[in-house]
Coordinates of C-alpha atoms in Angstrom, one line a residue:
Chain A
M1 CA 37.8 -31.4 -92.8
P2 CA 41.4 -32.4 -93.4
D3 CA 43.8 -29.5 -93.4
Q4 CA 45.4 -30.2 -96.7
A5 CA 43.2 -28.7 -99.3
P6 CA 44.8 -28.7 -102.7
I7 CA 46.5 -25.5 -103.7
N8 CA 45.7 -24.7 -107.3
I9 CA 46.7 -21.0 -107.3
G10 CA 49.3 -20.5 -110.0
D11 CA 49.1 -24.0 -111.5
A12 CA 47.8 -22.7 -114.8
A13 CA 50.5 -20.2 -115.2
L14 CA 53.2 -22.7 -114.2
I15 CA 51.9 -25.3 -116.6
E16 CA 51.8 -22.8 -119.5
Q17 CA 55.5 -21.9 -118.7
C18 CA 56.4 -25.6 -118.6
Q19 CA 54.7 -26.1 -122.0
R20 CA 56.9 -23.4 -123.3
G21 CA 59.9 -25.3 -122.0
D22 CA 60.7 -23.2 -119.0
T23 CA 62.8 -25.5 -116.8
S24 CA 62.6 -23.2 -113.7
A25 CA 58.8 -23.6 -113.9
M26 CA 59.2 -27.3 -114.0
E27 CA 61.3 -27.1 -110.9
R28 CA 58.7 -25.0 -109.2
L29 CA 56.0 -27.5 -110.1
I30 CA 58.1 -30.3 -108.7
L31 CA 58.9 -28.4 -105.5
K32 CA 55.2 -27.6 -105.1
Y33 CA 54.0 -31.2 -105.3
Q34 CA 56.9 -33.4 -104.5
S35 CA 56.2 -33.8 -100.8
R36 CA 52.5 -34.6 -101.2
L37 CA 53.0 -37.0 -104.1
Y38 CA 55.9 -38.7 -102.3
N39 CA 53.9 -39.2 -99.1
V40 CA 50.9 -40.6 -100.9
I41 CA 53.1 -43.0 -102.9
L42 CA 55.0 -44.0 -99.8
R43 CA 51.9 -44.9 -97.9
I44 CA 50.5 -46.9 -100.8
C45 CA 53.7 -48.8 -101.6
S46 CA 55.2 -48.9 -98.1
N47 CA 58.8 -48.7 -99.1
P48 CA 60.8 -45.4 -99.1
D49 CA 63.2 -46.4 -101.9
D50 CA 60.5 -47.5 -104.2
A51 CA 58.4 -44.4 -103.3
A52 CA 61.4 -42.1 -104.2
E53 CA 61.8 -43.9 -107.5
L54 CA 58.0 -43.9 -108.2
T55 CA 57.9 -40.2 -107.4
Q56 CA 60.6 -39.5 -109.9
E57 CA 58.8 -41.6 -112.5
T58 CA 55.6 -39.7 -111.9
F59 CA 57.3 -36.4 -112.5
V60 CA 59.1 -37.7 -115.6
K61 CA 55.7 -38.8 -117.0
V62 CA 54.1 -35.4 -116.0
I63 CA 56.9 -33.5 -117.8
E64 CA 56.8 -35.8 -120.9
N65 CA 53.1 -35.4 -121.2
I66 CA 52.6 -31.8 -120.1
G67 CA 52.4 -30.7 -123.7
N68 CA 49.2 -32.7 -124.1
F69 CA 47.7 -31.5 -120.8
Q70 CA 44.7 -29.3 -121.9
G71 CA 43.4 -28.4 -118.5
K72 CA 40.1 -30.4 -118.9
S73 CA 40.7 -31.8 -115.5
S74 CA 42.8 -30.1 -112.8
F75 CA 46.5 -30.5 -112.8
Y76 CA 46.4 -31.7 -109.2
T77 CA 44.1 -34.7 -110.0
W78 CA 45.9 -35.4 -113.3
A79 CA 49.3 -35.6 -111.5
F80 CA 47.9 -37.8 -108.8
R81 CA 46.2 -40.1 -111.3
I82 CA 49.6 -40.7 -112.9
A83 CA 51.2 -41.3 -109.5
V84 CA 48.5 -43.7 -108.3
N85 CA 48.4 -45.7 -111.5
L86 CA 52.2 -46.1 -111.5
T87 CA 52.2 -47.1 -107.8
I88 CA 49.3 -49.6 -108.1
N89 CA 50.9 -51.2 -111.1
Y90 CA 54.1 -51.5 -109.3
C91 CA 52.4 -52.9 -106.1
R92 CA 50.6 -55.5 -108.2
R93 CA 53.7 -56.6 -110.0
S94 CA 55.7 -56.8 -106.7
S95 CA 52.9 -58.8 -105.1
R96 CA 52.9 -61.2 -108.1
L97 CA 56.7 -61.6 -107.7
G98 CA 56.3 -62.2 -104.0
L99 CA 58.4 -59.2 -103.1
K100 CA 56.0 -57.8 -100.6
S101 CA 55.9 -59.1 -97.1
L102 CA 52.7 -58.7 -95.2
D103 CA 53.9 -59.8 -91.8
F104 CA 54.0 -57.3 -89.0
D105 CA 57.3 -56.3 -87.6
E106 CA 58.0 -56.8 -84.0
S107 CA 55.9 -54.1 -82.3
G108 CA 56.5 -53.3 -78.7
D109 CA 53.8 -54.0 -76.1
Q110 CA 53.9 -50.2 -75.4
A111 CA 52.7 -49.4 -78.9
T112 CA 50.0 -52.1 -78.8
G113 CA 48.9 -50.8 -75.4
A114 CA 48.8 -47.2 -76.6
L115 CA 46.7 -48.3 -79.6
R116 CA 44.4 -50.3 -77.3
E117 CA 43.9 -47.3 -75.1
Y118 CA 43.3 -45.0 -78.0
L119 CA 40.7 -47.2 -79.6
R120 CA 38.9 -48.3 -76.4
N121 CA 38.9 -45.0 -74.6
D122 CA 36.0 -42.8 -75.4
K123 CA 38.0 -39.7 -74.5
S124 CA 40.9 -40.6 -76.7
P125 CA 44.2 -38.8 -76.2
D126 CA 45.2 -36.1 -78.6
P127 CA 45.9 -37.9 -81.9
A128 CA 48.7 -35.5 -82.6
S129 CA 50.5 -36.7 -79.5
I130 CA 49.8 -40.3 -80.4
A131 CA 51.4 -39.6 -83.8
Q132 CA 54.6 -38.8 -81.9
N133 CA 54.8 -42.3 -80.7
R134 CA 57.1 -43.9 -83.3
E135 CA 56.2 -47.5 -82.6
L136 CA 52.5 -46.7 -82.7
C137 CA 53.0 -44.9 -86.0
N138 CA 54.8 -48.0 -87.4
L139 CA 51.9 -50.1 -86.3
V140 CA 49.4 -47.9 -88.1
V141 CA 51.6 -47.8 -91.2
Q142 CA 51.8 -51.6 -91.2
S143 CA 48.1 -51.8 -90.7
I144 CA 47.5 -49.6 -93.8
A145 CA 49.9 -51.9 -95.7
K146 CA 47.7 -54.9 -94.8
L147 CA 44.7 -53.5 -96.7
D148 CA 44.3 -54.6 -100.3
D149 CA 45.4 -52.2 -103.0
D150 CA 42.1 -50.5 -103.7
H151 CA 41.2 -49.9 -100.1
R152 CA 44.7 -48.8 -99.1
T153 CA 44.8 -46.3 -102.0
I154 CA 41.4 -44.7 -101.2
L155 CA 42.2 -44.5 -97.5
V156 CA 45.5 -42.7 -98.3
L157 CA 44.0 -40.3 -100.8
R158 CA 41.2 -39.4 -98.3
D159 CA 42.8 -39.5 -94.9
I160 CA 46.5 -38.6 -95.7
E161 CA 46.2 -36.4 -98.8
G162 CA 42.8 -35.0 -97.7
M163 CA 41.2 -35.2 -101.1
S164 CA 37.4 -34.6 -101.5
Y165 CA 35.3 -37.5 -102.8
S166 CA 34.9 -35.9 -106.2
Q167 CA 38.7 -35.5 -106.5
I168 CA 39.2 -39.1 -105.6
A169 CA 36.6 -40.0 -108.2
Q170 CA 38.6 -38.1 -110.8
V171 CA 41.9 -39.7 -109.7
L172 CA 40.6 -43.2 -109.6
E173 CA 38.2 -42.8 -112.4
L174 CA 35.3 -44.1 -110.3
E175 CA 31.7 -43.1 -109.8
L176 CA 31.0 -40.9 -106.8
G177 CA 28.8 -43.6 -105.2
T178 CA 31.6 -46.1 -105.6
V179 CA 34.0 -43.8 -103.9
R180 CA 31.6 -43.3 -101.0
S181 CA 31.1 -47.1 -100.4
R182 CA 34.7 -47.9 -100.9
I183 CA 35.9 -45.4 -98.3
S184 CA 33.4 -46.8 -95.9
R185 CA 34.6 -50.4 -96.5
A186 CA 38.2 -49.4 -96.3
R187 CA 37.8 -47.7 -92.9
S188 CA 35.9 -50.7 -91.6
K189 CA 38.6 -53.1 -92.8
F190 CA 41.3 -50.9 -91.4
K191 CA 39.5 -50.8 -88.0
D192 CA 39.2 -54.6 -88.1
I193 CA 43.0 -54.9 -88.6
L194 CA 43.6 -52.6 -85.7
E195 CA 41.2 -54.6 -83.5
T196 CA 43.1 -57.8 -84.4
I197 CA 46.3 -56.3 -83.3
I198 CA 45.1 -55.3 -79.9
E199 CA 43.2 -58.5 -79.1
Chain B
M1 CA 19.9 -47.3 -83.8
K2 CA 22.6 -49.6 -85.0
A3 CA 24.7 -48.7 -87.9
E4 CA 24.6 -52.0 -89.6
Q5 CA 22.5 -51.1 -92.6
P6 CA 24.9 -50.8 -95.5
D7 CA 23.9 -47.3 -96.3
M8 CA 24.2 -46.1 -92.7
N9 CA 28.0 -46.8 -92.5
E10 CA 28.4 -44.9 -95.8
M11 CA 26.3 -42.0 -94.4
L12 CA 28.4 -42.0 -91.2
N13 CA 31.6 -41.8 -93.2
A14 CA 30.2 -39.2 -95.6
Y15 CA 28.9 -37.1 -92.7
M16 CA 32.3 -37.2 -90.9
D17 CA 34.0 -36.2 -94.2
G18 CA 31.6 -33.3 -94.7
E19 CA 30.4 -34.9 -98.0
L20 CA 26.7 -35.0 -97.3
A21 CA 24.3 -32.5 -98.9
T22 CA 23.1 -29.7 -96.6
R23 CA 19.6 -31.3 -96.2
Q24 CA 21.1 -34.7 -95.4
T25 CA 23.6 -33.2 -92.9
V26 CA 20.7 -31.6 -91.0
E27 CA 18.8 -34.9 -90.9
F28 CA 21.8 -36.9 -89.9
K29 CA 22.6 -34.4 -87.1
R30 CA 19.1 -35.0 -85.8
L31 CA 19.6 -38.7 -86.0
L32 CA 22.9 -38.4 -84.0
E33 CA 21.2 -36.4 -81.3
N34 CA 18.7 -39.1 -80.8
S35 CA 21.0 -42.1 -80.9
S36 CA 23.9 -42.3 -78.4
E37 CA 24.9 -45.6 -80.1
L38 CA 25.3 -43.9 -83.5
A39 CA 27.1 -41.0 -81.9
G40 CA 29.5 -43.5 -80.3
E41 CA 30.2 -45.1 -83.6
L42 CA 30.9 -41.7 -85.1
R43 CA 33.5 -41.0 -82.4
A44 CA 35.1 -44.4 -82.9
L45 CA 35.3 -43.7 -86.6
E46 CA 36.8 -40.3 -86.1
G47 CA 39.4 -41.9 -83.8
V48 CA 40.4 -44.3 -86.5
R49 CA 40.5 -41.6 -89.2
N50 CA 42.6 -39.3 -87.0
L51 CA 45.2 -42.1 -86.5
V52 CA 45.8 -42.2 -90.2
H53 CA 45.4 -38.4 -90.7
H54 CA 48.0 -37.6 -88.1
L55 CA 50.7 -39.9 -89.3
P56 CA 53.9 -37.7 -89.6
R57 CA 54.7 -36.6 -93.1
E58 CA 58.0 -38.0 -94.4
E59 CA 60.6 -35.8 -96.1
S60 CA 60.6 -36.2 -99.8
P61 CA 64.0 -37.0 -101.4
V62 CA 66.3 -34.1 -101.8
E63 CA 67.4 -33.0 -105.3
L64 CA 64.3 -34.7 -106.8
F65 CA 64.4 -32.2 -109.7
Q66 CA 68.0 -33.1 -110.6
Q67 CA 67.1 -36.8 -110.5
V68 CA 64.0 -36.2 -112.7
R69 CA 66.2 -34.4 -115.2
S70 CA 68.8 -37.2 -115.2
M71 CA 66.0 -39.7 -115.8
L72 CA 64.7 -37.7 -118.7
E73 CA 68.2 -37.6 -120.2
R74 CA 68.7 -41.3 -119.7
K75 CA 65.4 -42.0 -121.4
A76 CA 66.2 -39.7 -124.3
L77 CA 69.6 -41.3 -124.8
F78 CA 68.9 -45.0 -124.1
G79 CA 65.2 -45.1 -124.6
E80 CA 64.9 -46.6 -121.1
G81 CA 61.3 -47.4 -120.2
D82 CA 60.4 -47.0 -116.6
E83 CA 58.0 -49.9 -116.1
E84 CA 59.9 -52.1 -118.5
G85 CA 63.1 -51.3 -116.8
R86 CA 61.6 -52.2 -113.4
S87 CA 60.2 -55.5 -114.6
N88 CA 63.4 -56.4 -116.3
K89 CA 65.2 -56.2 -113.0
H90 CA 63.6 -59.4 -112.1
L91 CA 64.0 -61.3 -115.4
G92 CA 67.7 -61.8 -115.3
T93 CA 68.0 -63.2 -118.8
I94 CA 71.4 -63.4 -120.5
L95 CA 70.2 -61.0 -123.2
Y96 CA 69.1 -58.5 -120.7
Q97 CA 72.4 -58.7 -118.9
K98 CA 74.3 -58.1 -122.2
I99 CA 72.2 -55.1 -123.0
R100 CA 72.8 -53.8 -119.5
A101 CA 76.5 -54.3 -119.9
V102 CA 76.5 -52.3 -123.2
A103 CA 74.4 -49.6 -121.6
A104 CA 76.7 -49.4 -118.6
I105 CA 79.7 -49.0 -120.9
L106 CA 77.9 -46.2 -122.8
A107 CA 76.9 -44.6 -119.6
L108 CA 80.4 -44.8 -118.2
G109 CA 81.7 -43.2 -121.4
S110 CA 79.0 -40.4 -121.1
V111 CA 80.0 -39.8 -117.5
L112 CA 83.7 -39.6 -118.3
G113 CA 82.9 -37.3 -121.2
W114 CA 80.8 -35.2 -118.9
L115 CA 83.5 -35.0 -116.3
V116 CA 86.0 -33.8 -118.9
Y117 CA 83.5 -31.3 -120.2
S118 CA 82.7 -30.0 -116.7
I119 CA 86.3 -29.4 -116.0
V120 CA 86.6 -27.3 -119.2
A121 CA 83.4 -25.5 -118.7
P122 CA 81.7 -26.2 -115.4
V123 CA 78.0 -25.8 -115.8
D124 CA 75.2 -27.3 -113.7
S125 CA 75.8 -31.0 -113.3
G126 CA 72.2 -31.9 -113.8
T127 CA 72.2 -31.3 -117.6
S128 CA 75.5 -29.9 -118.7
G129 CA 77.3 -32.3 -121.0
L130 CA 74.4 -34.5 -122.1
F131 CA 72.1 -31.8 -123.2
A132 CA 74.8 -29.4 -124.4
G133 CA 76.5 -31.8 -126.7
S134 CA 73.6 -33.5 -128.3
D135 CA 70.4 -32.7 -130.1
V136 CA 68.3 -34.0 -127.3
S137 CA 65.6 -31.4 -126.9
L138 CA 62.3 -32.2 -125.1
V139 CA 60.7 -28.8 -125.5
A140 CA 61.4 -25.5 -127.1
P141 CA 64.4 -23.4 -126.0
I142 CA 63.9 -20.7 -123.4
Q143 CA 63.7 -17.1 -124.6
G144 CA 62.6 -13.8 -123.2
P145 CA 63.4 -12.5 -119.7
M146 CA 66.5 -13.4 -117.7
R147 CA 65.7 -16.5 -115.7
G148 CA 67.7 -17.9 -112.8
K149 CA 67.8 -19.2 -109.3
L150 CA 69.5 -17.9 -106.2
E151 CA 70.2 -20.4 -103.4
L152 CA 71.0 -19.0 -100.0
V153 CA 71.8 -21.1 -97.0
C154 CA 71.8 -19.6 -93.5
V155 CA 71.3 -20.5 -89.8
A156 CA 68.9 -17.7 -89.1
M157 CA 66.4 -18.5 -91.8
T158 CA 63.4 -16.9 -90.0
S159 CA 65.1 -13.5 -89.4
V160 CA 66.4 -13.4 -93.0
D161 CA 63.0 -14.4 -94.2
N162 CA 61.4 -11.5 -92.3
F163 CA 64.0 -9.1 -93.6
L164 CA 63.4 -10.2 -97.1
M165 CA 59.6 -9.8 -96.7
R166 CA 60.1 -6.3 -95.4
S167 CA 62.4 -5.5 -98.3
I168 CA 59.8 -6.8 -100.8
Q169 CA 57.2 -4.5 -99.2
F170 CA 59.5 -1.4 -99.0
N171 CA 60.4 -1.9 -102.6
D172 CA 56.8 -2.2 -103.7
L173 CA 57.4 -5.7 -105.0
S174 CA 54.6 -7.6 -103.3
S175 CA 52.7 -8.0 -106.5
C176 CA 55.8 -9.4 -108.2
V177 CA 56.5 -12.1 -105.7
Q178 CA 54.9 -15.5 -105.0
K179 CA 56.1 -17.0 -101.8
E180 CA 56.0 -20.6 -100.8
E181 CA 56.9 -21.8 -97.3
L182 CA 58.3 -25.3 -96.8
V183 CA 59.6 -26.9 -93.6
D184 CA 63.3 -26.1 -94.1
R185 CA 63.1 -23.4 -96.9
R186 CA 61.3 -20.4 -98.2
L187 CA 60.8 -19.9 -102.0
Y188 CA 60.3 -16.5 -103.5
H189 CA 59.4 -16.6 -107.1
V190 CA 60.2 -13.0 -108.2
S191 CA 59.1 -11.7 -111.6
C192 CA 59.9 -8.1 -112.0
H193 CA 61.8 -5.4 -113.8
R194 CA 65.6 -5.5 -113.8
E195 CA 65.7 -2.2 -111.8
D196 CA 63.5 -3.5 -109.1
M197 CA 65.6 -6.6 -108.7
K198 CA 68.6 -4.4 -108.1
H199 CA 66.9 -2.8 -105.2
L200 CA 66.0 -6.1 -103.7
L201 CA 69.6 -7.3 -104.1
S202 CA 70.9 -4.1 -102.6
D203 CA 68.9 -4.9 -99.5
L204 CA 70.0 -8.5 -99.5
N205 CA 73.6 -7.2 -99.6
S206 CA 73.3 -6.0 -96.0
V207 CA 72.5 -9.6 -94.8
W208 CA 74.7 -11.4 -97.3
H209 CA 77.4 -12.1 -94.6
Q210 CA 74.8 -14.3 -92.8
F211 CA 74.8 -16.8 -95.7
E212 CA 77.0 -19.9 -95.2
K213 CA 76.6 -20.9 -98.8
T214 CA 75.3 -19.2 -101.9
A215 CA 74.8 -20.4 -105.4
F216 CA 73.5 -18.5 -108.4
Y217 CA 72.1 -20.4 -111.4
V218 CA 71.7 -18.7 -114.7
N219 CA 69.5 -20.3 -117.3
T220 CA 70.9 -20.6 -120.8
D221 CA 69.0 -20.8 -124.1
K222 CA 69.3 -24.6 -124.1
L223 CA 66.6 -26.6 -122.3
G224 CA 67.6 -27.6 -118.8
E225 CA 71.1 -26.1 -119.0
M226 CA 71.9 -23.8 -116.1
I227 CA 75.2 -22.4 -115.2
R228 CA 76.0 -22.7 -111.5
I229 CA 78.1 -20.2 -109.7
N230 CA 79.1 -21.4 -106.3
D231 CA 79.8 -18.9 -103.5
A232 CA 78.4 -16.1 -105.6
S233 CA 78.7 -12.6 -104.2
V234 CA 75.9 -10.1 -104.4
S235 CA 77.9 -8.1 -107.0
Q236 CA 78.3 -11.1 -109.2
V237 CA 74.6 -11.7 -109.1
A238 CA 73.8 -8.0 -109.7
N239 CA 76.2 -7.8 -112.6
L240 CA 74.8 -10.9 -114.3
I241 CA 71.2 -9.7 -113.9
N242 CA 72.2 -6.3 -115.2
E243 CA 73.7 -7.8 -118.4
Q244 CA 71.0 -7.3 -121.0
D245 CA 72.6 -9.3 -123.8
A246 CA 71.7 -13.0 -123.1
Q247 CA 74.7 -14.4 -124.9
K248 CA 77.1 -12.1 -123.0
R249 CA 75.4 -13.0 -119.8
V250 CA 75.9 -16.7 -120.3
E251 CA 79.6 -16.1 -121.2
H252 CA 80.0 -13.9 -118.2
A253 CA 78.3 -16.5 -116.0
R254 CA 80.7 -19.2 -117.3
L255 CA 83.7 -17.1 -116.4
E256 CA 82.4 -16.3 -112.9
S257 CA 81.7 -20.0 -112.4
V258 CA 85.3 -20.9 -113.3
R259 CA 86.6 -18.0 -111.3
N260 CA 84.8 -19.1 -108.1
S261 CA 85.6 -22.8 -108.7
M262 CA 89.2 -22.0 -109.0
A263 CA 89.1 -19.8 -105.9
T264 CA 87.5 -22.6 -104.0
S265 CA 90.0 -25.2 -105.1
L266 CA 92.9 -22.8 -104.3
D267 CA 91.2 -22.2 -100.9
L268 CA 91.2 -18.5 -101.5
D269 CA 89.0 -16.1 -99.6
R270 CA 85.5 -15.7 -101.1
G271 CA 86.0 -12.0 -101.3
M272 CA 88.9 -12.5 -103.7
A273 CA 87.0 -14.8 -105.9
S274 CA 84.0 -12.5 -106.2
S275 CA 84.2 -9.7 -108.7
E276 CA 83.6 -6.8 -106.2
D277 CA 85.8 -4.6 -108.4
D278 CA 83.6 -5.2 -111.4
A279 CA 80.5 -4.0 -109.6
T280 CA 79.9 -0.9 -111.6
P281 CA 77.6 1.8 -110.3
S282 CA 75.0 0.8 -112.9
S283 CA 74.8 -2.7 -111.6
M284 CA 74.2 -1.9 -108.0
P285 CA 72.2 1.1 -106.6
P286 CA 74.2 3.2 -104.2
R287 CA 72.2 2.6 -101.1
P288 CA 69.9 -0.3 -100.0
M289 CA 66.3 0.8 -100.0
L290 CA 65.2 -0.9 -96.9
T291 CA 68.0 0.1 -94.6
S292 CA 68.3 3.6 -96.0
G293 CA 64.5 4.1 -95.5
E294 CA 64.3 5.9 -98.9
P295 CA 61.2 5.2 -101.0
N296 CA 61.7 3.6 -104.4
R297 CA 61.7 6.5 -106.9
T298 CA 62.7 4.6 -110.0
L299 CA 59.4 2.7 -110.5
A300 CA 58.1 5.2 -113.1
N301 CA 60.8 5.0 -115.7
K302 CA 60.8 1.3 -116.6
S303 CA 61.1 -0.1 -120.1
P304 CA 58.3 -2.5 -121.0
D305 CA 60.8 -4.6 -123.0
P306 CA 60.4 -8.3 -121.9
A307 CA 64.2 -8.6 -122.1
D308 CA 64.3 -6.2 -119.2
R309 CA 62.4 -8.5 -117.0
V310 CA 63.9 -10.9 -114.5
E311 CA 62.4 -14.1 -113.3
L312 CA 64.4 -15.3 -110.3
T313 CA 63.6 -18.0 -107.8
I314 CA 65.2 -17.2 -104.5
V315 CA 65.6 -20.3 -102.3
L316 CA 66.3 -19.5 -98.7
R317 CA 67.4 -22.6 -97.0
Q318 CA 67.9 -23.4 -93.3
S319 CA 71.4 -24.6 -92.6
S320 CA 71.5 -28.2 -91.3
M321 CA 73.9 -27.1 -88.5

């Protein structure tokens, strides 16, 4: 299981304080979720500046609408739904305007070699040490960016944020069965992209 | 067995993610034991998943809260729409450019006004002039307990963190504190009686010299407005927390803020700026609880008045040095 299970302890109290207008509670809520939201947005939109702006917009929308939040869904999935919708809309708009480049940057032979060894070797090296290889990480990030919006989003929510299938279903407003099949297809496509790089 | 059936790939993924029902998990485990090919596919899939899962996490932008607050102010003042604004960047029409020019002039005017205001009464830059001078109100004003934030920057974050945790335990405050650990900072959300806070501050006093920077923020009754006191001394913090009258506390905080700002601009010693002389016996207990080893004896006589409660977020930050 991914080691980033959502932390919901104290959310209800914080939200109640926010609804009463307590700015320090708003700050606490932002501090609690900013890193996770930013990383998810960054991996979906692939641009740090846009991710920073979209994270801000997400929190603005959260604060603007927190008075209407009734706790029917969890705050965690509600906030991520706002973030994902904003990010996907932005990605689609950028794509239409031709702002997004899908070409790979120059990746060193070393990174490609490390990726080949990782994928081909049955006794793969420790993934944590692989993650310290900056060029290899760039290669993986660029491969994620090559996925289409739906597959990229679901892969990020599952494998980076560590959401359960039912949480993903709530965030993306999908049936559980659709989540299951989409995750499977996203990973297959991601693997295909990686295979293309090392060929 | 080859995992080419459409459902088999989904099953493989769901098994790897721990999303199969108990019965299905048992059956799938049996299947894996009897098929080395399927087991190999599972290992390959785990490898691919781990590549993504172990990507290093990037640092989120600093001062995000301030930026969010500024964005809320801009939206309230100019009615700026996020998605519209983003799309308009690419339109480039003359009309849009004209609107932007007018908005820029207005924004410049606001900034200048804010600058002038901040010189006269320096409050936290995130919200000061814009919220203070207008009727912009997003939610109800804050009332009740004294609320604020104390930022402490030091090199030895871990040892101060340990010290603070011991102090919290010695002063019987564990149930009043929620702690969050981030990479470069520790957050303590303390909600307790005024008297208990004084004991905690008293202990903090003995490590105060380790802080390279300190800042104390006092919430006012206006939404989002906080008065920031740079280089705050422990006595200043204690005095402000000890002030029961919210209005007097805000006035007092403004004075302390000006005093410390002036001291900084005149390059005076921090000790001169701080109001050590004003630290009355009532605002600071005579001996720190942790270092004196005396148990906390004041817990029994506490007023239940909400105005006697303090909600303070202590941010202990690792110095970038």
